[in-house]
Every structure is written in structure tokens, then in C-alpha cells.
mmCIF file of C-alpha atoms and ligand atoms in Angstrom:
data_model
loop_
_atom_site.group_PDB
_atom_site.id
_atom_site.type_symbol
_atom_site.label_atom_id
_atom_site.label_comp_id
_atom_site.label_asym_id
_atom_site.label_seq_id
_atom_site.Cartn_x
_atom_site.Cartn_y
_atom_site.Cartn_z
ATOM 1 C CA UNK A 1 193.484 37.713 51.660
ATOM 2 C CA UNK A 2 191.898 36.893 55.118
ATOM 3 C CA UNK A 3 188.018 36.439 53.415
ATOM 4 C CA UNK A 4 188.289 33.029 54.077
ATOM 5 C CA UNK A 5 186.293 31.873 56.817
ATOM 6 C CA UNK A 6 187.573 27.937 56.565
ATOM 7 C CA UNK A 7 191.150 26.743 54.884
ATOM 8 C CA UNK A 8 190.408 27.046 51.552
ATOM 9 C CA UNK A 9 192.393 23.477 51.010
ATOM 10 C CA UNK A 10 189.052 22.244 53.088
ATOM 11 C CA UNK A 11 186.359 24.036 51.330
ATOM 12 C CA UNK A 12 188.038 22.544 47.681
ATOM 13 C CA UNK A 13 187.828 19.408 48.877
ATOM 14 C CA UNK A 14 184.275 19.677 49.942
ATOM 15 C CA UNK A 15 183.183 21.412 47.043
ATOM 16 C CA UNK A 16 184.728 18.271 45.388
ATOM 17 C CA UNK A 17 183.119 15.985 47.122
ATOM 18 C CA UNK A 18 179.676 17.828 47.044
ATOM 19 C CA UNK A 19 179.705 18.104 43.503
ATOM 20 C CA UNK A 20 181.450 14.380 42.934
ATOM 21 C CA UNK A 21 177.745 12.458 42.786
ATOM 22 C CA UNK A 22 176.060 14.933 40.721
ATOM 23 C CA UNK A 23 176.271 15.605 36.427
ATOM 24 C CA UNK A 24 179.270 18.035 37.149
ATOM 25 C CA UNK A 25 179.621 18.522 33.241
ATOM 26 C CA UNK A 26 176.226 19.613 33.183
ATOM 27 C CA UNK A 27 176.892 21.793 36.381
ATOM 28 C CA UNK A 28 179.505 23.528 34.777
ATOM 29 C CA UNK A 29 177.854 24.381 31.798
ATOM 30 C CA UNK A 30 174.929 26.103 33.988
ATOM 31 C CA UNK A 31 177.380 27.430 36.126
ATOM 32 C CA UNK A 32 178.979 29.778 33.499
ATOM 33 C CA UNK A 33 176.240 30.869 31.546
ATOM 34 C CA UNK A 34 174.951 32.521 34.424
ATOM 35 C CA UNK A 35 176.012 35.662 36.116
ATOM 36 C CA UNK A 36 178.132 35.236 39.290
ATOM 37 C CA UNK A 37 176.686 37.181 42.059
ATOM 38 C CA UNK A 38 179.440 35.486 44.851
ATOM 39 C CA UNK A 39 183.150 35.213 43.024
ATOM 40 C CA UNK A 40 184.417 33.652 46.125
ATOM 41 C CA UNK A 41 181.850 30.671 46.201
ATOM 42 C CA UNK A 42 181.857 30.174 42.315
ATOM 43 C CA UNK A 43 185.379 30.120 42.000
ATOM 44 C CA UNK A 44 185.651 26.911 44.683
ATOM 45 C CA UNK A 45 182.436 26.095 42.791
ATOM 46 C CA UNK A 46 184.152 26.084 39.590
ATOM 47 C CA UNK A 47 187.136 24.792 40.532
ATOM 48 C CA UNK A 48 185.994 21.697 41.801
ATOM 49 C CA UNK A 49 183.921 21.114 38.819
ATOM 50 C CA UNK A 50 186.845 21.365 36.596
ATOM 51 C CA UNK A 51 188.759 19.222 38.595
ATOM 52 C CA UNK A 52 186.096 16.087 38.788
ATOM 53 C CA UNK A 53 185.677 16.748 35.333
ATOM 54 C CA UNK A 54 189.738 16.403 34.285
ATOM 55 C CA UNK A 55 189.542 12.887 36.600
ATOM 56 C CA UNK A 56 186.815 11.644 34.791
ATOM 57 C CA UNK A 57 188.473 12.449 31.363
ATOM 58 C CA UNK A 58 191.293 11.059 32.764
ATOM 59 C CA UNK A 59 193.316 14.234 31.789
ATOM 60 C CA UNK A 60 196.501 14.172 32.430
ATOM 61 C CA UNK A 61 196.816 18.018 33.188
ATOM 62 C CA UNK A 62 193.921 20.705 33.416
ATOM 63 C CA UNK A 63 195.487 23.961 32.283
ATOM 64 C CA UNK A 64 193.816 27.023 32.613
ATOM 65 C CA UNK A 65 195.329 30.801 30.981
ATOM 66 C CA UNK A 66 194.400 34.291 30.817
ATOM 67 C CA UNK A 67 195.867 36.353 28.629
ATOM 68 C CA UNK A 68 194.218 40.051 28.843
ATOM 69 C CA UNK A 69 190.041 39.141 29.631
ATOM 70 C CA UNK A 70 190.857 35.978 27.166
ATOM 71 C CA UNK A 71 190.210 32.626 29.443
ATOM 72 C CA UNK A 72 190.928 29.223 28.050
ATOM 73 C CA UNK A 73 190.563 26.352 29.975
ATOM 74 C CA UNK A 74 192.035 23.082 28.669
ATOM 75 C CA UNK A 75 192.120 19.414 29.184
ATOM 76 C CA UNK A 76 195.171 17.760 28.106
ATOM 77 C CA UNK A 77 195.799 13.842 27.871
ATOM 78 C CA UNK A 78 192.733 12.973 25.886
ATOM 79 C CA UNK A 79 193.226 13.168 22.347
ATOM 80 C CA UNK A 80 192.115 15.585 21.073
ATOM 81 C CA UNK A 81 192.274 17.592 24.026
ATOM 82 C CA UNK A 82 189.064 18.872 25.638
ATOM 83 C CA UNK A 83 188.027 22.622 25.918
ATOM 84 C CA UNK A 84 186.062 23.407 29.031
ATOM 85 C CA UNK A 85 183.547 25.996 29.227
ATOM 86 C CA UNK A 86 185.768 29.258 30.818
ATOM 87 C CA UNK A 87 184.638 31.357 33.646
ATOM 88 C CA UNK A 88 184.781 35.032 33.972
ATOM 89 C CA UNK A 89 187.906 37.010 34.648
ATOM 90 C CA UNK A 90 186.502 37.493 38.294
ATOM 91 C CA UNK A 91 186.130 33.779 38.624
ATOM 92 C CA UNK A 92 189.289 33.377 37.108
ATOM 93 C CA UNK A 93 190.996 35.852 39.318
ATOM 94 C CA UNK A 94 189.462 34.093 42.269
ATOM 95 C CA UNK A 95 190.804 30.592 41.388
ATOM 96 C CA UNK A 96 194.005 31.713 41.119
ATOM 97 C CA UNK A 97 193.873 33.522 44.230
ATOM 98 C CA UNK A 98 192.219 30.219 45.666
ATOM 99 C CA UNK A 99 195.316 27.915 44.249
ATOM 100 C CA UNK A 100 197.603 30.404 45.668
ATOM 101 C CA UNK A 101 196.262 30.854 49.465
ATOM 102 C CA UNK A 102 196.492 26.935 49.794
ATOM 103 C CA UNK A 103 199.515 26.602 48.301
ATOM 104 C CA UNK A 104 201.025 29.168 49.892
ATOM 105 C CA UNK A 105 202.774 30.463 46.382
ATOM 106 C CA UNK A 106 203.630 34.339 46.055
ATOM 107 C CA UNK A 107 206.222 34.593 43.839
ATOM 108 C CA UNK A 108 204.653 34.410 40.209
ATOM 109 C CA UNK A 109 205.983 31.591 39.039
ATOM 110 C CA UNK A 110 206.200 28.463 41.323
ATOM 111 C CA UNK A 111 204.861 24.711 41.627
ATOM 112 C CA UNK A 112 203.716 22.760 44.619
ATOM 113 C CA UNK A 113 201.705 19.408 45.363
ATOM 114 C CA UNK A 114 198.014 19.489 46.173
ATOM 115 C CA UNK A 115 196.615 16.561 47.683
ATOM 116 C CA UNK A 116 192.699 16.098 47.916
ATOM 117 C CA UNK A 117 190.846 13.189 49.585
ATOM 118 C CA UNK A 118 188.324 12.589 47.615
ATOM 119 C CA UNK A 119 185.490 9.788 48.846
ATOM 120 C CA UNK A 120 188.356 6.834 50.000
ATOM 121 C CA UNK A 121 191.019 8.037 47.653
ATOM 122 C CA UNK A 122 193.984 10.225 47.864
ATOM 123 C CA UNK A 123 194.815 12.588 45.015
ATOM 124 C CA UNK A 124 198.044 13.812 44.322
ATOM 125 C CA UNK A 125 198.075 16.695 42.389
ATOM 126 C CA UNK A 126 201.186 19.253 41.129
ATOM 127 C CA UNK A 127 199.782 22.778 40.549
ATOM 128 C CA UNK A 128 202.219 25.069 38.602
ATOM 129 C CA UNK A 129 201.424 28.809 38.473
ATOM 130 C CA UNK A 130 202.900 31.300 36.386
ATOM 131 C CA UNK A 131 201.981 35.139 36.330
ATOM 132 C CA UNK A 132 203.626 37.903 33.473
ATOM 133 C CA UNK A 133 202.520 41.011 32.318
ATOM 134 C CA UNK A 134 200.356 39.811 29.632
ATOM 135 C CA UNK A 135 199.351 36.573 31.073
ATOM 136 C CA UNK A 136 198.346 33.950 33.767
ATOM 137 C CA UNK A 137 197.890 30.685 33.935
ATOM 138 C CA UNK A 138 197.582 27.819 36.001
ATOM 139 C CA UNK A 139 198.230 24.111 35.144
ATOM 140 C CA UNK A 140 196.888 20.954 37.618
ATOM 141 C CA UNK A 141 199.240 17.726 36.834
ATOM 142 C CA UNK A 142 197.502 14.982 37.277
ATOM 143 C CA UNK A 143 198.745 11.254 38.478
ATOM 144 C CA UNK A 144 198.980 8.238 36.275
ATOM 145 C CA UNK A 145 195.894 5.807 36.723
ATOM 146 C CA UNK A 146 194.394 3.504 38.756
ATOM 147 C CA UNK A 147 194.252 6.524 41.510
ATOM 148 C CA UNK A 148 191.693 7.892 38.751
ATOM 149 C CA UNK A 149 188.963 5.470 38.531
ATOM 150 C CA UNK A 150 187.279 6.297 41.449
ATOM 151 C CA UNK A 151 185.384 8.777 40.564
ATOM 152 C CA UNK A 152 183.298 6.461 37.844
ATOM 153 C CA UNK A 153 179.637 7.679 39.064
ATOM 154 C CA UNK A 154 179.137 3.894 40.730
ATOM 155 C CA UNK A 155 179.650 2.311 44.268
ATOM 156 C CA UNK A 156 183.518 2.907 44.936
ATOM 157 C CA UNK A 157 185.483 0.225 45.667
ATOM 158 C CA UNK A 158 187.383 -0.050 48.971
ATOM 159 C CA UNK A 159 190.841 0.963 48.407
ATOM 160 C CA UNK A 160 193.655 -1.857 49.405
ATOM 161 C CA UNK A 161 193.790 -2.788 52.904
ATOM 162 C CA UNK A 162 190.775 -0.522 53.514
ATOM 163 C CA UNK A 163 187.047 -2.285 55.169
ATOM 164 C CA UNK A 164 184.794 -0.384 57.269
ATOM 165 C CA UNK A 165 187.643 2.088 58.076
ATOM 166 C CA UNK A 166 187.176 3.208 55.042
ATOM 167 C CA UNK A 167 183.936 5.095 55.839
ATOM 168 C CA UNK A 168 183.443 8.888 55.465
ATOM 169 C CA UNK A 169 182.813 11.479 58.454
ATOM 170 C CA UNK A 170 181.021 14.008 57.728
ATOM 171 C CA UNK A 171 179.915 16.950 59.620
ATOM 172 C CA UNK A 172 176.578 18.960 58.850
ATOM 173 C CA UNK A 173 177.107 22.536 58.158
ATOM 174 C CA UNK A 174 173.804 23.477 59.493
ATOM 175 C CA UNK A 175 173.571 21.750 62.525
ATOM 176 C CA UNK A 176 176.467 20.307 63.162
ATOM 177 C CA UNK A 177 175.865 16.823 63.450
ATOM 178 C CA UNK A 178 178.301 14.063 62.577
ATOM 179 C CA UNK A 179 177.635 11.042 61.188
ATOM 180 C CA UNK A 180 179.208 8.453 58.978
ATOM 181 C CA UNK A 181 178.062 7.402 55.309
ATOM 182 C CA UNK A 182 180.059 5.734 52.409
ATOM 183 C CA UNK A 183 179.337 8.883 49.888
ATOM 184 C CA UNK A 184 178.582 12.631 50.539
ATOM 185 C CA UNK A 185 174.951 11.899 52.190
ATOM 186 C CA UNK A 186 171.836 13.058 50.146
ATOM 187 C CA UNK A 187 171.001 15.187 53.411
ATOM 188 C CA UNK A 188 171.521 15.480 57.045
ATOM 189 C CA UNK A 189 169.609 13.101 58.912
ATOM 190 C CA UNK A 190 168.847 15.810 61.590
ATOM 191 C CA UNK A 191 167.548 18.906 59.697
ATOM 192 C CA UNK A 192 167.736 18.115 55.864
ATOM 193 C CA UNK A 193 170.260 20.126 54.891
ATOM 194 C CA UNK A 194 171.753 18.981 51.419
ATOM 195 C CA UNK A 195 175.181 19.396 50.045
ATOM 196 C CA UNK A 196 176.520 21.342 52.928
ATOM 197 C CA UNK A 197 179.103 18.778 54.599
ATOM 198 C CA UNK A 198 182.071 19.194 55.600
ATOM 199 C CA UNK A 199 184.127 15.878 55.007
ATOM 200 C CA UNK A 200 185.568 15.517 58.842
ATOM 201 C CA UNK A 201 187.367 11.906 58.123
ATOM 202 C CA UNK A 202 191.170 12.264 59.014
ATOM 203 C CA UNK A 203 193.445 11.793 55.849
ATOM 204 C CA UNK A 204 196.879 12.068 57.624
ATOM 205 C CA UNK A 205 199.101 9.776 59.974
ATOM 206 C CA UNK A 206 198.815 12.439 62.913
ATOM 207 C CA UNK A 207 195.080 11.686 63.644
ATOM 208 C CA UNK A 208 195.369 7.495 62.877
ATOM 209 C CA UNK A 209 194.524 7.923 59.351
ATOM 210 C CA UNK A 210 190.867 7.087 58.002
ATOM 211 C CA UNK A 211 188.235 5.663 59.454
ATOM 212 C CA UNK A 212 189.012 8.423 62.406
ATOM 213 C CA UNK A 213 188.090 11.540 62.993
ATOM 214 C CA UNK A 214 190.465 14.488 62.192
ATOM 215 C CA UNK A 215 190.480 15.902 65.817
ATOM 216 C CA UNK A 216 191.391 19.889 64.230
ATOM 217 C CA UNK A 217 187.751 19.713 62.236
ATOM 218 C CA UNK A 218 185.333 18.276 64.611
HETATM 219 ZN ZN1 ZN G 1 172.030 18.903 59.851
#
């Protein structure tokens, strides 16, 4: 699938960090008791939503099947576990096309790690996926802990070792101007735009780490 303007790894983790600031339960609940007119967008859309929503709960894995047009998504860790609201089966089919363009899985059954940055934070995620005749399904591991409290809706904490480099970059999707802020900014402090930023800070050893610029999304 070649629909995908930007690496969908990138637009997950802004959807994630767009959506990490508001009421993403409430989001969610909007979001599927309304008719999808743009799979693509909904399915990062719902996606992320899911995701923040397993990290608060402190799941331990977010599992989501499909057997036939029958979608259950489940939080597992908290006792008892939590049922999310499901999406459609085009939503559905678009997450799981989503999961499998970044993580570059084509066989049906296979596992990989996922890693999002979220705010100062790393995430390290295993996705399994596993396709059969009669069903699909898709199960987000998440880590033990102390990586999870970040995403309590209050100031964040520095991570160890981390001051001012700390800080977000973040790139406006409207006009392009960069800028740094702690959080996802409420808008663009050129032309207003809200919740379209792209999350520029660099997350890997190749471009210094954070606090820089990753020099491949400027
Ligand atoms: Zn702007």
C-alpha cells in the first residue's frame, strides 16, 4: 500500500501525541459512534486512542480480534479486563494494515517491537499479528511500569538525566514553522493551527538523541 503520504510509524506517533492531552476515552467513544467518512485517518485516529487509553489503564496488552465482521477489542492486565468500544471492520482492516506497513510484517503470523516517543518517554511495545481464515487479530504487549506513568494528564516529569534537552520539537503542519514546547502546543504560534504537529525531536543516537532535531523530518 503506497497511500501513505508520511511513514505511518510517524503519523502514530503524532496521532499519539495529539490526542495524549485531550479526554481520549471520551474521544473514542465519539469516534465510533459516528460514521467514518476517511478509514485511513480514523484508523491512526483510533489507534492512537486505544493505545493512550491501554497506558493509562496500565494494561499490560491491548488485544484486538476479528472473527467474520465480529470486532472485540480488549484490555488485559486490569482485573477485570476492560472492553473498549470496537471500530468498524474498515477501521479494523485499516489498523491492521497500519501495524503491518510499519512493521514491515507479511507473513500472517509474526511479532516485532514498536517503539513510540511519546512527550519525553520511550515506549517499547511488542505487536504480535496473526491472520487465519476465520480470524484476525492483533495484540500490543505492553512494558512493565514506571515507563507508564507518564501519560497521567499532569506536568511530566523530566525523565533521568534529562533538563532542558528534554524539550519537544515540533513542526507545524500548516505552515511549517518549528518551535519548541514541553507538550503538543495548543496551536501554532504563527497561523493557529491546532493539533496538526508533527513531533520533529530526534529519538535515536544517529541525530544526538533529544533535545535535537531529527535532521530526516525537518
Ligand atoms: Zn503554523
Amino acid at each position: 500500500m503506497n497511500t501513505l503520504s508520511r511513514t505511518p510509524h510517524l503519523k502514530l506517533q503524532e496521532m499519539c501525541d495529539c490526542y495524549l492531552e485531550t479526554d481520549f476515552s471520551k474521544q473514542l467513544k465519539a469516534m465510533v459512534s459516528s460514521k467514518s467518512t476517511d478509514f485511513m485517518e480514523d484508523g491512526f485516529k483510533y489507534l492512537a486512542l486505544v493505545l493512550l487509553e491501554a497506558i493509562t489503564e496500565k494494561a499490560s496488552a491491548l488485544v484486538l480480534t476479528k472473527q467474520n465482521n465480529s470486532i472485540k477489542v480488549t484490555l488485559k492486565g486490569p482485573d477485570p479486563q476492560i472492553e473498549l468500544p470496537s471500530p468498524s471492520p474498515e477501521i479494523m482492516n485499516t489498523i491492521t494494515t497500519i501495524i503491518r506497513e510499519i512493521l514491515h510484517l507479511e507473513e500472517d503470523k509474526g511479532k516485532s517491537p514498536l517503539t513510540l516517543g511519546l512527550k519525553n518517554s520511550r515506549l517499547d511495545l511488542l505487536v504480535r499479528v496473526k491472520k487465519d481464515n476465520e480470524e484476525e487479530s492483533l495484540a500490543i504487549e505492553f512494558p512493565e511500569l514506571e515507563t507508564k506513568t507518564f501519560v497521567a494528564r499532569k506536568p511530566v516529569m523530566p525523565a533521568k538525566g534529562k533538563t532542558e534537552e528534554g524539550l519537544t520539537h515540533w513542526k507545524c503542519g500548516k505552515c511549517n514553522f518549528t518551535f519548541t514546547a514541553q507538550s503538543l502546543p495548543e496551536k501554532c504560534p504563527v497561523c493557529d493551527e491546532k493539533c496538526d504537529f508533527l513531533n520533529i525531536t530526534c529519538y535515536t543516537p544517529e541525530c544526538g538523541g533529544s533535545g535535537n532535531i531529527d535532521p530526516r523530518l525537518r
